[in-house]
Every structure is written in structure tokens, then in C-alpha cells.
Coordinates of C-alpha atoms and ligand atoms in Angstrom, one line a residue:
M53 CA -6.3 11.6 4.0
T54 CA -6.6 12.5 0.4
V55 CA -9.0 15.4 -0.1
T56 CA -10.0 15.9 -3.7
D57 CA -10.8 19.3 -5.1
D58 CA -13.4 18.1 -7.7
T59 CA -16.3 18.4 -5.3
V60 CA -16.7 22.1 -5.3
S61 CA -19.9 22.0 -7.3
I62 CA -21.6 19.3 -5.2
T63 CA -24.5 20.9 -3.3
R64 CA -27.2 19.6 -0.9
P65 CA -29.6 17.5 -3.0
Q66 CA -33.4 17.7 -3.0
I67 CA -34.7 14.2 -2.4
G68 CA -38.3 13.2 -2.8
P69 CA -39.9 10.6 -0.5
R70 CA -38.4 7.1 -1.2
Q71 CA -40.2 3.8 -1.5
L72 CA -39.3 0.1 -1.1
F73 CA -37.7 -1.7 -4.0
I74 CA -39.3 -5.1 -4.4
D75 CA -39.3 -7.3 -7.5
G76 CA -38.1 -4.5 -9.7
Q77 CA -40.9 -2.2 -8.5
W78 CA -41.0 0.9 -6.3
R79 CA -43.8 0.5 -3.8
E80 CA -45.1 1.9 -0.5
S81 CA -45.0 -0.2 2.6
G82 CA -48.1 -2.2 3.5
S83 CA -48.7 0.0 6.5
G84 CA -48.1 3.3 4.8
T85 CA -45.7 4.2 7.6
R86 CA -42.7 6.4 6.8
T87 CA -39.4 7.3 8.6
D88 CA -38.0 10.8 8.5
I89 CA -34.4 11.1 7.2
V90 CA -32.3 13.8 8.9
D91 CA -29.3 15.8 7.5
P92 CA -26.8 15.4 10.4
S93 CA -25.1 18.6 9.6
T94 CA -28.3 20.6 10.2
G95 CA -30.6 18.4 12.2
Q96 CA -33.3 19.1 9.5
V97 CA -35.5 16.5 7.9
V98 CA -34.5 16.1 4.2
T99 CA -36.9 13.4 3.1
S100 CA -38.7 10.2 4.3
V101 CA -38.5 6.5 3.4
A102 CA -41.1 3.8 3.6
E103 CA -41.0 1.7 6.7
A104 CA -41.5 -1.9 5.6
T105 CA -43.7 -4.4 7.4
E106 CA -43.0 -8.1 7.8
E107 CA -45.4 -8.8 4.9
D108 CA -43.3 -6.4 2.7
L109 CA -40.2 -8.3 3.7
D110 CA -41.8 -11.6 2.9
A111 CA -42.7 -10.3 -0.6
A112 CA -39.1 -9.3 -1.1
V113 CA -37.8 -12.7 -0.1
Q114 CA -40.3 -14.4 -2.3
A115 CA -39.3 -12.1 -5.2
A116 CA -35.7 -13.0 -4.6
R117 CA -36.5 -16.7 -4.4
A118 CA -38.5 -16.7 -7.6
A119 CA -35.7 -14.8 -9.4
F120 CA -33.1 -17.3 -8.1
D121 CA -35.2 -20.4 -9.0
D122 CA -36.0 -19.4 -12.6
G123 CA -32.3 -18.7 -13.3
R124 CA -32.7 -15.2 -14.7
W125 CA -29.5 -14.3 -12.9
S126 CA -28.2 -17.5 -11.2
A127 CA -28.1 -19.4 -14.6
L128 CA -26.2 -16.7 -16.4
S129 CA -22.5 -17.5 -17.1
G130 CA -20.0 -15.8 -15.0
R131 CA -19.0 -13.7 -18.0
E132 CA -22.5 -12.4 -18.5
R133 CA -22.8 -11.5 -14.9
A134 CA -19.4 -9.8 -15.0
R135 CA -20.5 -7.6 -18.0
I136 CA -23.4 -6.3 -15.9
L137 CA -21.4 -5.8 -12.7
N138 CA -18.8 -3.9 -14.7
R139 CA -21.7 -1.7 -16.0
V140 CA -22.7 -1.1 -12.4
A141 CA -19.2 0.2 -11.7
E142 CA -19.3 2.4 -14.8
L143 CA -22.6 3.9 -13.7
V144 CA -21.3 4.5 -10.1
R145 CA -18.4 6.5 -11.6
E146 CA -20.7 8.3 -14.1
R147 CA -23.3 9.2 -11.3
A148 CA -20.6 9.9 -8.7
D149 CA -21.6 13.5 -8.0
E150 CA -25.2 12.5 -7.4
I151 CA -24.2 9.5 -5.1
I152 CA -21.8 11.7 -3.1
A153 CA -24.5 14.3 -2.6
V154 CA -27.0 11.6 -1.3
E155 CA -24.4 9.9 0.9
S156 CA -23.1 13.1 2.4
V157 CA -26.5 14.6 3.2
N158 CA -27.6 11.4 4.8
V159 CA -24.5 10.4 6.7
G160 CA -22.6 13.7 7.1
K161 CA -19.6 12.5 5.1
P162 CA -17.3 15.3 3.8
V163 CA -17.9 15.4 0.0
S164 CA -14.2 15.7 -0.6
L165 CA -13.6 12.3 1.0
C166 CA -16.8 10.6 -0.2
R167 CA -15.5 10.5 -3.8
P168 CA -12.1 8.7 -3.2
V169 CA -13.4 6.6 -0.3
D170 CA -17.0 5.6 -0.6
V171 CA -17.8 6.1 -4.3
L172 CA -14.6 4.8 -5.9
T173 CA -14.3 1.9 -3.5
T174 CA -17.9 0.9 -4.4
A175 CA -17.0 1.0 -8.1
E176 CA -13.8 -0.9 -7.5
Q177 CA -15.7 -3.6 -5.5
Y178 CA -18.0 -4.2 -8.5
E179 CA -15.1 -4.3 -10.9
Y180 CA -13.2 -6.7 -8.7
C181 CA -16.2 -9.0 -8.2
A182 CA -16.8 -8.9 -12.0
A183 CA -13.3 -10.3 -12.4
L184 CA -14.0 -13.0 -9.8
A185 CA -17.2 -13.9 -11.4
Q186 CA -15.3 -14.9 -14.5
T187 CA -12.5 -16.8 -12.8
A188 CA -14.1 -18.5 -9.8
G189 CA -15.1 -22.1 -10.0
G190 CA -14.5 -25.6 -8.7
S191 CA -11.5 -27.8 -9.3
N192 CA -10.5 -31.3 -10.3
R193 CA -9.5 -33.6 -7.5
E194 CA -7.0 -36.4 -7.9
T195 CA -8.3 -39.6 -6.3
P196 CA -7.4 -43.3 -6.3
L197 CA -11.1 -44.0 -7.1
N198 CA -11.6 -45.0 -10.6
A199 CA -13.6 -41.9 -11.2
H200 CA -13.4 -38.3 -12.4
A201 CA -13.9 -36.1 -9.3
Y202 CA -14.4 -32.4 -9.3
T203 CA -16.0 -29.7 -7.2
R204 CA -18.5 -27.1 -8.3
R205 CA -19.0 -23.7 -6.6
E206 CA -22.7 -23.0 -6.6
P207 CA -24.6 -19.9 -5.4
L208 CA -26.4 -20.3 -2.1
G209 CA -29.7 -18.8 -3.1
V210 CA -31.3 -15.8 -1.3
V211 CA -28.9 -13.7 0.7
G212 CA -30.2 -11.5 3.5
A213 CA -27.8 -8.5 3.7
I214 CA -28.1 -6.3 6.9
T215 CA -25.9 -3.2 7.0
P216 CA -25.0 -0.5 9.5
F217 CA -25.3 3.3 9.4
N218 CA -21.6 4.3 9.0
F219 CA -20.5 3.2 5.5
P220 CA -23.8 2.6 3.7
L221 CA -22.5 2.4 0.2
I222 CA -19.3 0.5 0.8
L223 CA -20.8 -2.1 3.2
S224 CA -23.8 -2.8 1.0
S225 CA -21.6 -3.3 -2.0
S226 CA -19.2 -5.5 0.0
K227 CA -22.1 -7.9 0.3
I228 CA -24.2 -7.3 -2.9
A229 CA -21.3 -7.3 -5.3
P230 CA -19.8 -10.8 -4.3
A231 CA -23.3 -12.2 -3.8
L232 CA -24.3 -11.2 -7.3
A233 CA -21.0 -12.3 -8.8
A234 CA -21.6 -15.8 -7.4
G235 CA -25.2 -15.9 -8.8
N236 CA -27.3 -15.2 -5.7
S237 CA -30.3 -13.0 -5.2
V238 CA -30.3 -10.5 -2.4
V239 CA -32.7 -8.8 0.0
H240 CA -31.0 -5.8 1.5
K241 CA -32.0 -4.2 4.8
P242 CA -30.0 -1.0 5.2
A243 CA -29.7 0.9 8.5
E244 CA -32.8 2.9 9.4
D245 CA -31.1 6.3 9.6
T246 CA -28.9 6.0 6.4
P247 CA -30.8 4.1 3.7
L248 CA -30.7 6.6 0.9
S249 CA -27.7 5.4 -1.1
A250 CA -29.0 1.8 -1.0
L251 CA -32.1 3.0 -2.7
L252 CA -30.0 4.9 -5.3
M253 CA -27.9 1.8 -5.9
A254 CA -31.2 -0.1 -6.6
E255 CA -31.8 2.3 -9.5
I256 CA -28.2 1.9 -10.7
L257 CA -28.3 -1.9 -10.5
T258 CA -31.5 -1.9 -12.5
E259 CA -30.1 0.5 -15.1
A260 CA -27.0 -1.7 -15.4
G261 CA -29.2 -4.7 -16.3
V262 CA -29.6 -6.7 -13.0
P263 CA -33.0 -8.3 -13.6
A264 CA -36.1 -7.6 -11.5
G265 CA -36.3 -9.5 -8.2
V266 CA -32.5 -10.2 -8.0
V267 CA -31.8 -7.3 -5.7
N268 CA -34.6 -6.0 -3.3
V269 CA -34.1 -3.1 -0.9
V270 CA -36.4 -3.1 2.2
T271 CA -36.0 -0.1 4.5
G272 CA -37.2 0.0 8.0
K273 CA -36.5 -0.8 11.6
G274 CA -34.0 -3.5 12.6
S275 CA -36.3 -4.8 15.4
T276 CA -39.1 -5.5 12.8
V277 CA -38.0 -5.9 9.2
G278 CA -34.4 -6.8 10.1
E279 CA -35.6 -9.4 12.6
A280 CA -38.1 -10.8 10.0
L281 CA -35.2 -11.1 7.5
L282 CA -33.1 -13.0 10.1
Q283 CA -36.0 -15.3 10.9
H284 CA -37.2 -15.9 7.3
Q285 CA -36.9 -19.6 6.3
G286 CA -36.6 -18.6 2.7
V287 CA -33.3 -16.9 3.2
D288 CA -30.2 -19.1 2.6
K289 CA -27.5 -16.9 4.2
I290 CA -27.3 -13.8 6.4
A291 CA -24.5 -11.3 5.7
F292 CA -24.5 -9.0 8.7
T293 CA -22.5 -5.9 9.6
G294 CA -23.2 -4.0 12.7
S295 CA -22.7 -4.0 16.5
T296 CA -21.5 -7.0 18.4
A297 CA -24.7 -7.0 20.5
I298 CA -27.0 -7.3 17.5
G299 CA -24.6 -9.6 15.7
R300 CA -24.6 -12.0 18.6
H301 CA -28.4 -12.1 18.3
A302 CA -28.3 -12.5 14.5
A303 CA -25.8 -15.3 14.8
S304 CA -27.9 -17.2 17.3
V305 CA -31.0 -16.9 15.1
A306 CA -29.0 -18.1 12.1
G307 CA -27.6 -20.9 14.2
Q308 CA -31.2 -22.0 15.2
N309 CA -32.1 -22.0 11.5
L310 CA -28.8 -23.6 10.5
K311 CA -28.0 -20.9 8.0
P312 CA -24.5 -19.7 7.2
V313 CA -23.6 -16.2 8.4
T314 CA -20.9 -13.7 7.9
M315 CA -20.5 -11.5 11.0
E316 CA -18.7 -8.1 10.6
L317 CA -19.0 -6.6 14.1
G318 CA -17.6 -4.0 16.4
G319 CA -13.9 -3.0 16.7
N320 CA -11.7 -1.1 19.1
A321 CA -8.3 -1.3 17.4
A322 CA -4.9 -0.5 19.0
H323 CA -2.4 1.6 17.1
I324 CA 1.1 1.0 18.5
V325 CA 3.9 3.5 18.1
F326 CA 7.4 2.2 18.8
A327 CA 10.2 4.5 19.7
D328 CA 11.9 3.6 16.4
A329 CA 9.0 5.0 14.3
D330 CA 9.0 7.9 11.9
V331 CA 7.1 10.1 14.2
E332 CA 6.0 12.7 11.7
K333 CA 4.5 10.1 9.4
A334 CA 3.0 8.3 12.4
I335 CA 1.1 11.4 13.5
G336 CA -0.7 11.6 10.2
A337 CA -1.7 7.9 10.4
I338 CA -2.8 8.3 14.1
I339 CA -5.0 11.3 13.3
K340 CA -6.5 9.6 10.2
G341 CA -7.1 6.5 12.3
F342 CA -9.3 8.2 14.8
V343 CA -11.0 11.1 12.9
F344 CA -11.7 9.3 9.7
N345 CA -15.5 9.1 9.1
T346 CA -15.8 11.2 12.4
G347 CA -14.6 8.1 14.3
Q348 CA -17.6 6.1 13.1
F349 CA -15.2 3.5 11.7
C350 CA -15.2 -0.1 12.9
M351 CA -11.6 -0.3 11.8
G352 CA -10.6 3.0 13.3
G353 CA -7.6 3.2 15.6
P354 CA -9.0 4.8 18.8
R355 CA -6.5 3.2 21.2
L356 CA -3.0 4.7 20.8
L357 CA -0.2 2.9 22.6
V358 CA 3.1 4.9 22.6
E359 CA 6.5 3.6 23.8
R360 CA 7.4 5.6 26.9
P361 CA 10.3 7.7 25.5
L362 CA 7.9 9.2 22.9
Y363 CA 4.8 9.4 25.1
E364 CA 4.9 13.1 26.1
T365 CA 6.3 14.1 22.7
V366 CA 3.4 12.5 20.9
L367 CA 0.9 14.0 23.3
T368 CA 2.3 17.5 22.7
I369 CA 2.2 17.0 18.9
L370 CA -1.3 15.7 19.0
G371 CA -2.4 18.6 21.3
D372 CA -1.1 21.1 18.7
A373 CA -2.3 19.3 15.6
V374 CA -5.7 17.9 16.4
P375 CA -7.5 21.2 17.0
G376 CA -6.4 22.2 13.5
V377 CA -8.2 19.3 11.8
P378 CA -10.9 21.0 9.7
V379 CA -14.3 20.1 11.2
G380 CA -17.4 21.4 9.6
D381 CA -20.1 21.4 6.9
P382 CA -19.6 18.2 4.8
F383 CA -20.5 20.1 1.7
D384 CA -17.5 22.5 2.2
P385 CA -14.7 20.9 0.1
S386 CA -12.1 21.8 2.8
T387 CA -13.9 19.8 5.5
V388 CA -12.1 16.7 6.7
V389 CA -14.4 15.8 9.6
G390 CA -18.1 16.1 9.3
P391 CA -20.9 15.7 11.9
M392 CA -21.7 12.4 13.5
A393 CA -24.6 10.6 11.7
A394 CA -27.1 11.1 14.5
D395 CA -27.4 13.0 17.8
K396 CA -27.6 9.8 19.8
H397 CA -24.0 9.1 18.7
V398 CA -22.8 12.5 20.0
R399 CA -24.6 11.8 23.3
K400 CA -22.7 8.4 23.6
V401 CA -19.4 10.2 23.0
E402 CA -20.3 12.8 25.7
E403 CA -20.9 10.0 28.2
Y404 CA -17.5 8.4 27.6
V405 CA -15.7 11.7 27.8
Q406 CA -17.5 12.4 31.1
I407 CA -16.3 9.0 32.4
A408 CA -12.7 9.9 31.4
R409 CA -13.1 13.2 33.3
E410 CA -14.3 11.4 36.4
E411 CA -11.3 9.1 36.2
N412 CA -9.0 12.2 36.2
A413 CA -7.8 11.6 32.7
R414 CA -6.0 14.4 30.8
I415 CA -8.0 15.9 28.0
I416 CA -5.3 16.9 25.5
A417 CA -7.6 18.1 22.7
G418 CA -11.4 18.6 22.2
G419 CA -13.6 17.1 24.9
E420 CA -16.8 18.9 23.8
R421 CA -19.5 19.4 21.2
L422 CA -19.0 21.8 18.4
D423 CA -22.0 24.1 18.1
L424 CA -22.5 24.5 14.3
S425 CA -25.7 25.0 12.3
G426 CA -27.8 22.7 14.5
G427 CA -25.6 19.7 13.4
F428 CA -24.4 16.7 15.4
Y429 CA -20.7 17.8 15.8
Y430 CA -18.1 16.7 18.3
K431 CA -14.6 18.0 18.4
P432 CA -11.8 15.5 17.7
T433 CA -10.7 14.5 21.2
V434 CA -7.5 13.1 22.7
I435 CA -7.5 11.7 26.2
A436 CA -4.3 10.6 28.1
D437 CA -3.5 8.8 31.3
L438 CA -6.5 6.3 31.4
T439 CA -5.8 2.8 32.8
N440 CA -6.3 -0.1 30.5
S441 CA -9.3 -1.3 32.5
S442 CA -11.2 2.0 32.0
R443 CA -14.5 1.6 30.1
V444 CA -13.3 4.4 27.8
V445 CA -10.4 2.2 26.7
Q446 CA -12.2 -1.1 26.7
E447 CA -15.5 -0.2 25.0
E448 CA -16.3 0.8 21.4
I449 CA -17.0 4.6 21.6
F450 CA -17.5 4.9 17.8
G451 CA -16.7 8.6 17.7
P452 CA -13.8 11.0 17.1
V453 CA -12.0 10.0 20.4
L454 CA -8.4 8.8 20.9
T455 CA -7.2 7.4 24.1
V456 CA -3.4 7.4 24.6
Q457 CA -1.4 5.0 26.9
P458 CA 2.3 4.5 27.4
F459 CA 4.1 1.1 27.3
D460 CA 7.7 0.0 28.1
T461 CA 8.3 -3.3 26.2
E462 CA 7.2 -4.9 22.9
D463 CA 5.4 -7.7 24.9
E464 CA 3.5 -5.1 27.0
A465 CA 2.4 -3.3 23.8
I466 CA 1.1 -6.6 22.4
A467 CA -0.7 -7.5 25.6
L468 CA -2.3 -4.1 25.8
A469 CA -3.3 -4.2 22.1
N470 CA -4.9 -7.6 22.5
G471 CA -6.5 -6.8 25.8
T472 CA -10.0 -6.1 24.7
E473 CA -12.9 -8.2 23.6
Y474 CA -12.5 -7.0 20.0
G475 CA -10.2 -8.1 17.2
L476 CA -11.0 -6.4 13.9
A477 CA -7.9 -4.3 13.0
A478 CA -4.6 -3.3 14.6
G479 CA -1.6 -1.3 13.5
L480 CA 1.9 -0.4 14.4
Q481 CA 4.5 2.2 13.5
T482 CA 8.1 1.1 13.4
G483 CA 11.3 1.4 11.4
N484 CA 12.3 -2.1 12.2
V485 CA 11.1 -4.7 9.6
A486 CA 11.7 -7.7 11.8
R487 CA 9.6 -6.1 14.5
A488 CA 6.9 -5.3 12.0
H489 CA 6.5 -9.0 11.0
R490 CA 7.0 -10.3 14.6
V491 CA 4.3 -8.0 16.1
A492 CA 1.9 -8.3 13.2
A493 CA 1.9 -12.1 13.7
K494 CA 1.0 -11.7 17.4
L495 CA -1.8 -9.1 17.1
Q496 CA -5.2 -10.6 17.5
A497 CA -6.9 -8.9 14.5
G498 CA -8.3 -9.6 11.1
I499 CA -6.1 -7.0 9.5
V500 CA -2.8 -5.4 10.6
W501 CA -1.4 -2.2 9.1
V502 CA 2.2 -1.2 9.4
N503 CA 3.3 2.4 9.0
D504 CA -0.1 3.7 7.9
W505 CA -3.7 3.2 8.7
A506 CA -6.9 2.1 6.9
M507 CA -5.2 0.8 3.8
L508 CA -8.1 -1.1 2.4
D509 CA -8.7 -2.6 -1.0
P510 CA -11.3 -5.0 -2.5
A511 CA -8.5 -7.5 -3.1
V512 CA -7.5 -7.6 0.5
P513 CA -9.8 -9.5 2.9
F514 CA -11.0 -8.0 6.2
G515 CA -13.1 -9.2 9.0
G516 CA -12.9 -10.0 12.7
V517 CA -11.6 -12.4 15.3
K518 CA -12.9 -12.6 18.9
N519 CA -16.1 -10.5 19.4
S520 CA -15.5 -8.6 16.2
G521 CA -17.1 -11.5 14.3
F522 CA -16.1 -14.1 11.7
G523 CA -16.0 -14.5 8.0
R524 CA -14.2 -12.2 5.6
E525 CA -15.3 -9.5 3.1
Y526 CA -13.3 -8.5 0.1
G527 CA -10.9 -10.7 -1.7
P528 CA -11.7 -14.1 -3.3
E529 CA -12.7 -15.2 0.3
A530 CA -15.8 -13.0 0.0
L531 CA -17.0 -14.7 -3.1
E532 CA -16.4 -18.1 -1.6
S533 CA -18.6 -17.2 1.3
Y534 CA -21.5 -16.7 -1.1
T535 CA -21.1 -20.2 -2.6
K536 CA -21.5 -23.8 -1.6
V537 CA -19.2 -26.6 -2.7
K538 CA -20.7 -29.6 -4.5
S539 CA -18.6 -32.6 -5.3
V540 CA -19.3 -34.6 -8.4
V541 CA -17.7 -38.0 -8.8
I542 CA -18.2 -39.8 -12.1
S543 CA -17.4 -43.5 -12.3
L544 CA -15.0 -44.4 -15.1
E545 CA -16.0 -48.0 -15.0
Ligands
NAD62 P1 -26.5 -2.0 14.7 O1 -26.0 -3.3 15.2 O2 -27.3 -1.1 15.6 O3 -27.3 -2.1 13.4 C1 -26.8 -2.8 12.2 C2 -28.0 -3.3 11.4 O4 -28.7 -4.2 12.1 C3 -29.0 -2.1 11.0 O5 -29.4 -2.3 9.7 C4 -30.1 -2.4 12.0 O6 -31.3 -1.9 11.6 C5 -30.1 -3.9 12.1 N1 -30.8 -4.5 13.2 C6 -31.0 -4.0 14.4 N2 -31.7 -4.9 15.2 C7 -31.9 -6.0 14.4 C8 -32.5 -7.2 14.7 N3 -33.1 -7.5 15.8 N4 -32.5 -8.1 13.7 C9 -31.9 -7.8 12.5 N5 -31.3 -6.7 12.2 C10 -31.3 -5.7 13.2 O7 -25.1 -1.2 14.2 P2 -25.0 0.3 13.8 O8 -25.1 1.2 15.0 O9 -25.8 0.6 12.6 O10 -23.4 0.3 13.3 C11 -22.4 0.5 14.1 C12 -21.7 -0.8 14.5 O11 -21.4 -1.6 13.3 C13 -20.4 -0.6 15.3 O12 -20.4 -1.6 16.3 C14 -19.4 -0.9 14.2 O13 -18.1 -1.3 14.7 C15 -20.0 -2.0 13.4 N6 -19.4 -2.1 12.1 C16 -18.6 -3.1 11.8 C17 -18.0 -3.2 10.6 C18 -17.1 -4.4 10.2 O14 -16.8 -4.5 9.1 N7 -16.8 -5.3 11.1 C19 -18.2 -2.2 9.6 C20 -19.0 -1.1 10.0 C21 -19.6 -1.1 11.2

């Protein structure tokens, strides 16, 4: 993980109470109810946000609809939209320190990683989508009809974007940037615990020139305002990232309403280490794969599969190295692993580690909370000798926990890797190029990394198979998913 040293001056921000952003205006919720926002590194309340009602959500959808229908954004040329999206990226870079401070105090992200990961990726997504906005379009079709036939790629209308707690900035931009590039309007419902950067981005989008009503941010509970967004007949597409359980529900509602959906759901990726791997390099990727974002990473690599001749060696190296990973205050520039985003996530990790203990697994590192400043810390934990059927291996723990299992053959490694309900990411470490291609082709996952982990870029699509969802974010595929194809056939008679 690249830790930058230009974050020394970033300190905990003072943040006043935040309101809803609807039709270009900041407003209180209709009920006046507010939700406290907690700093996960201290457990202290830092501010509060308005908790939207269904009526507020309806107002946001109506604002987005009006903005779409009158063409203030949807009728701009791709080049005009691109100019504004590029300005968003510039402002994200200019206001990086402020964004980092907000994202870190809300999610517990180490400031030193928040710049290269969350902030720069966000800027790059807007830049990439600005380029797509200028180049995307329909195509001519050769046909024996005596006609000129072509397709148009048109925006869908109003996009309902629902995002999870763990990468608030990146995962809201991965929806809003392509949706805007294609000419849509957006109603965004961020996660209830981590909505602050979405509200800051509303300011930035406005400053960049995105017209009022085109992007609306409605904070509040998933069970009320999220559900109302899912159910709203005025929404033309749902872009959902979150757990498989809620995604299953969201997809069924969208199915009832016959609305297109993108489903970015849970993951539980396997990371395979073959005996021909460069072990020293592999260890770095393994540790990054499970501690990155304190393990709250849908594309993390929490299931390590090691070819038997290397099994005990890898466990010994991990046992020595993992306790040395710097865990602590996210505002300390040397911190690599911050707290978990909420205490409920730590309690979930504790439950899984308890199950592992009851199954007589070997705890190689960690295995307990870290008591620090009242924050929600858990030590990076490595667990060996579980069976593949253990819940600790099969289920998504979503914390800084690595399970390690041995294997004897390539086929066994592939079977173990594919042996869960999930299929978001997978990876392998090998010095054999033929094996890299062969195994990558057989892994059931939306993205496969070879000899590193978490190599992500706005140009490279990601998304799930199996219970990790469907649809792709990033790449031209993302833009396409925010458009509909219309065919025009003009008689030449
Ligand atoms: P979650 O499913 O609890 O919540 C996700 C969003 O859905 C939140 O905004 C929440 O308020 C909303 N929501 C909850 N109930 C709803 C309802 N009835 N109707 C509409 N919206 C509702 O997920 P989470 O705990 O915030 O995030 C963690 C999960 O997200 C993990 O499973 C993780 O793997 C997954 N995730 C997936 C990806 C990906 O790209 N595939 C990326 C990040 C996180």
C-alpha cells in the first residue's frame, strides 16, 4: 500500500449539522429528525445529518425528473457535460485535504491512504467519464433494407443511486459520474452512518456547474428513504451497492417495477498462492488484500489458499509480519489500518473469531479488539486450519480477518476458490504465465488479479457473478448501463 507523506497537516475537521440537498437547495427533512454521525476512531459524535422522510425523497425524485425533462443537463452535448465533469475532478483535487478530513473522520480511513485511494480515484472517475461523455454514442448498422439504420444511446432518466458505508466517495462517484456523463439526473441515498462526503460532493458538483435538480442527496435510513427510492415509480434505474441480502430485496422490487438495476453486492474472494510464486512479493499482496480499508472491502482477499509445500512457511511469515502492521488513529500519517466504521462491525468480527476458536482453529495473529481512544478497532487477524465448510470461511466477515487453508493441486485450488456463494474478485500468485491465464479463466469472479491485489482503475470494469451481483461499474460498460439503445431506421425510398 502506498502511504503518502503529504497528509501531515490534515486534522480532524469541525463539521456543522448537515441538511438534505434537493433541487439545488439545502433543506431540513420534513420531520426535523436528525441522525448523529460518529467518529469511529473515538466513538464520539461529530455532527448530525437530516433524516429524510418519504415526502423528502419524493421531492428529490420530482426535482430530478423536472431537471431531466427540461433538458438543462440531458440536452447538453457530451462535450459540454465533459467540461463540467472535468471541473468536478479539478475541484476534487483542489479540495482534497478537506475531502480527506471529512471521509476519514466519518469512515475511519487513514488520511495517508485516503488521498491516493479515495480522493484521486474519485477525481479520475470524473475525468474518465468526461472522456466517455465525448466519445460514446450509437453506431451505423449495415442492413439489406433500403434504409439508413443507426442506433442512438440515450440517457435513462432519473437514476436512484444507493451506496454502502465502506467507500462512500468512490462508490458514489462510480454511479454519479457515468450517470451524469450519459445525461441522466440522480437521486443519491448514501449509507446512514457515512453520508458526509456525499454531501460535500453535492457542494462540489454545484460549484463545478452541474445545474440544480440534476444531483440530489437524500440522507436517512435504508428501510425508509432507501426503500422509498427503490419503490418510486418516477425512478428509471436503480444502481445499488451493498450487501447481498439487501441487494436481493432491491433487485426483486426493481423486477416488480420492471426497472433496470446494477447490483454490486458482497464478496469473499480467494487469494491463491502457488508454490512457484515470489513469496516475498506475495506476502505484501496478501496483507494488503485483507487489511486494506480495515477489511471492509468487498473486493478484499480474506480467504488465502496456499499450496501445501509453502503452507507453514507462509503462516510463519504472516505471524511475524501482521502484528507489525501499523493500526491506529486515522489522522496519524503513519497509520495503515484505522478503526472499523462502526462498533456493530467489530462485534460481527468478534462473533466469527469466536466461531473459529470453537472449531479449534489456530489463531496465528490478532484475534482481539484493540483498545484505543474509545474507537472501534480490531487487530488484523490470521486464522489457520479451518475447514472449507466453516462459516468463517464461507461467509462475508467484512473485517480485517484472513483465513488460511492448504491445497495440493491446481484443480483443488480452483474448486476451493469457487466454493462459496460469492464471485466478486479472485487472485493468484504464480511465476508461471500459462498457469496465470489458465486459472484466471476458471475462477468465478468479475475480476482476477495476478501477482498483486486490488489493482483497480476507472478504465477496468468490475462487478460480480453469482451472489455478488450483476452489471459492471467502471469502463465504458458503466456508461452503457446508464443508457438505453434506440434504433432509427430511415427509408431511402
Ligand atoms: P447494506 O446492504 O446494509 O446497505 C447498503 C445501502 O442500502 C445503504 O445505503 C442502506 O441504507 C441501503 N438500504 C438498506 N436497506 C434498504 C432497503 N430496504 N431499501 C433500499 N435501500 C436500503 O450494506 P453496507 O453494510 O452498507 O455495505 C457493506 C456491504 O456492501 C458488503 O456486503 C459489501 O461486500 C458490499 N459492497 C459491495 C461492493 C461491490 O462493488 N460489489 C462495494 C462495496 C460494498
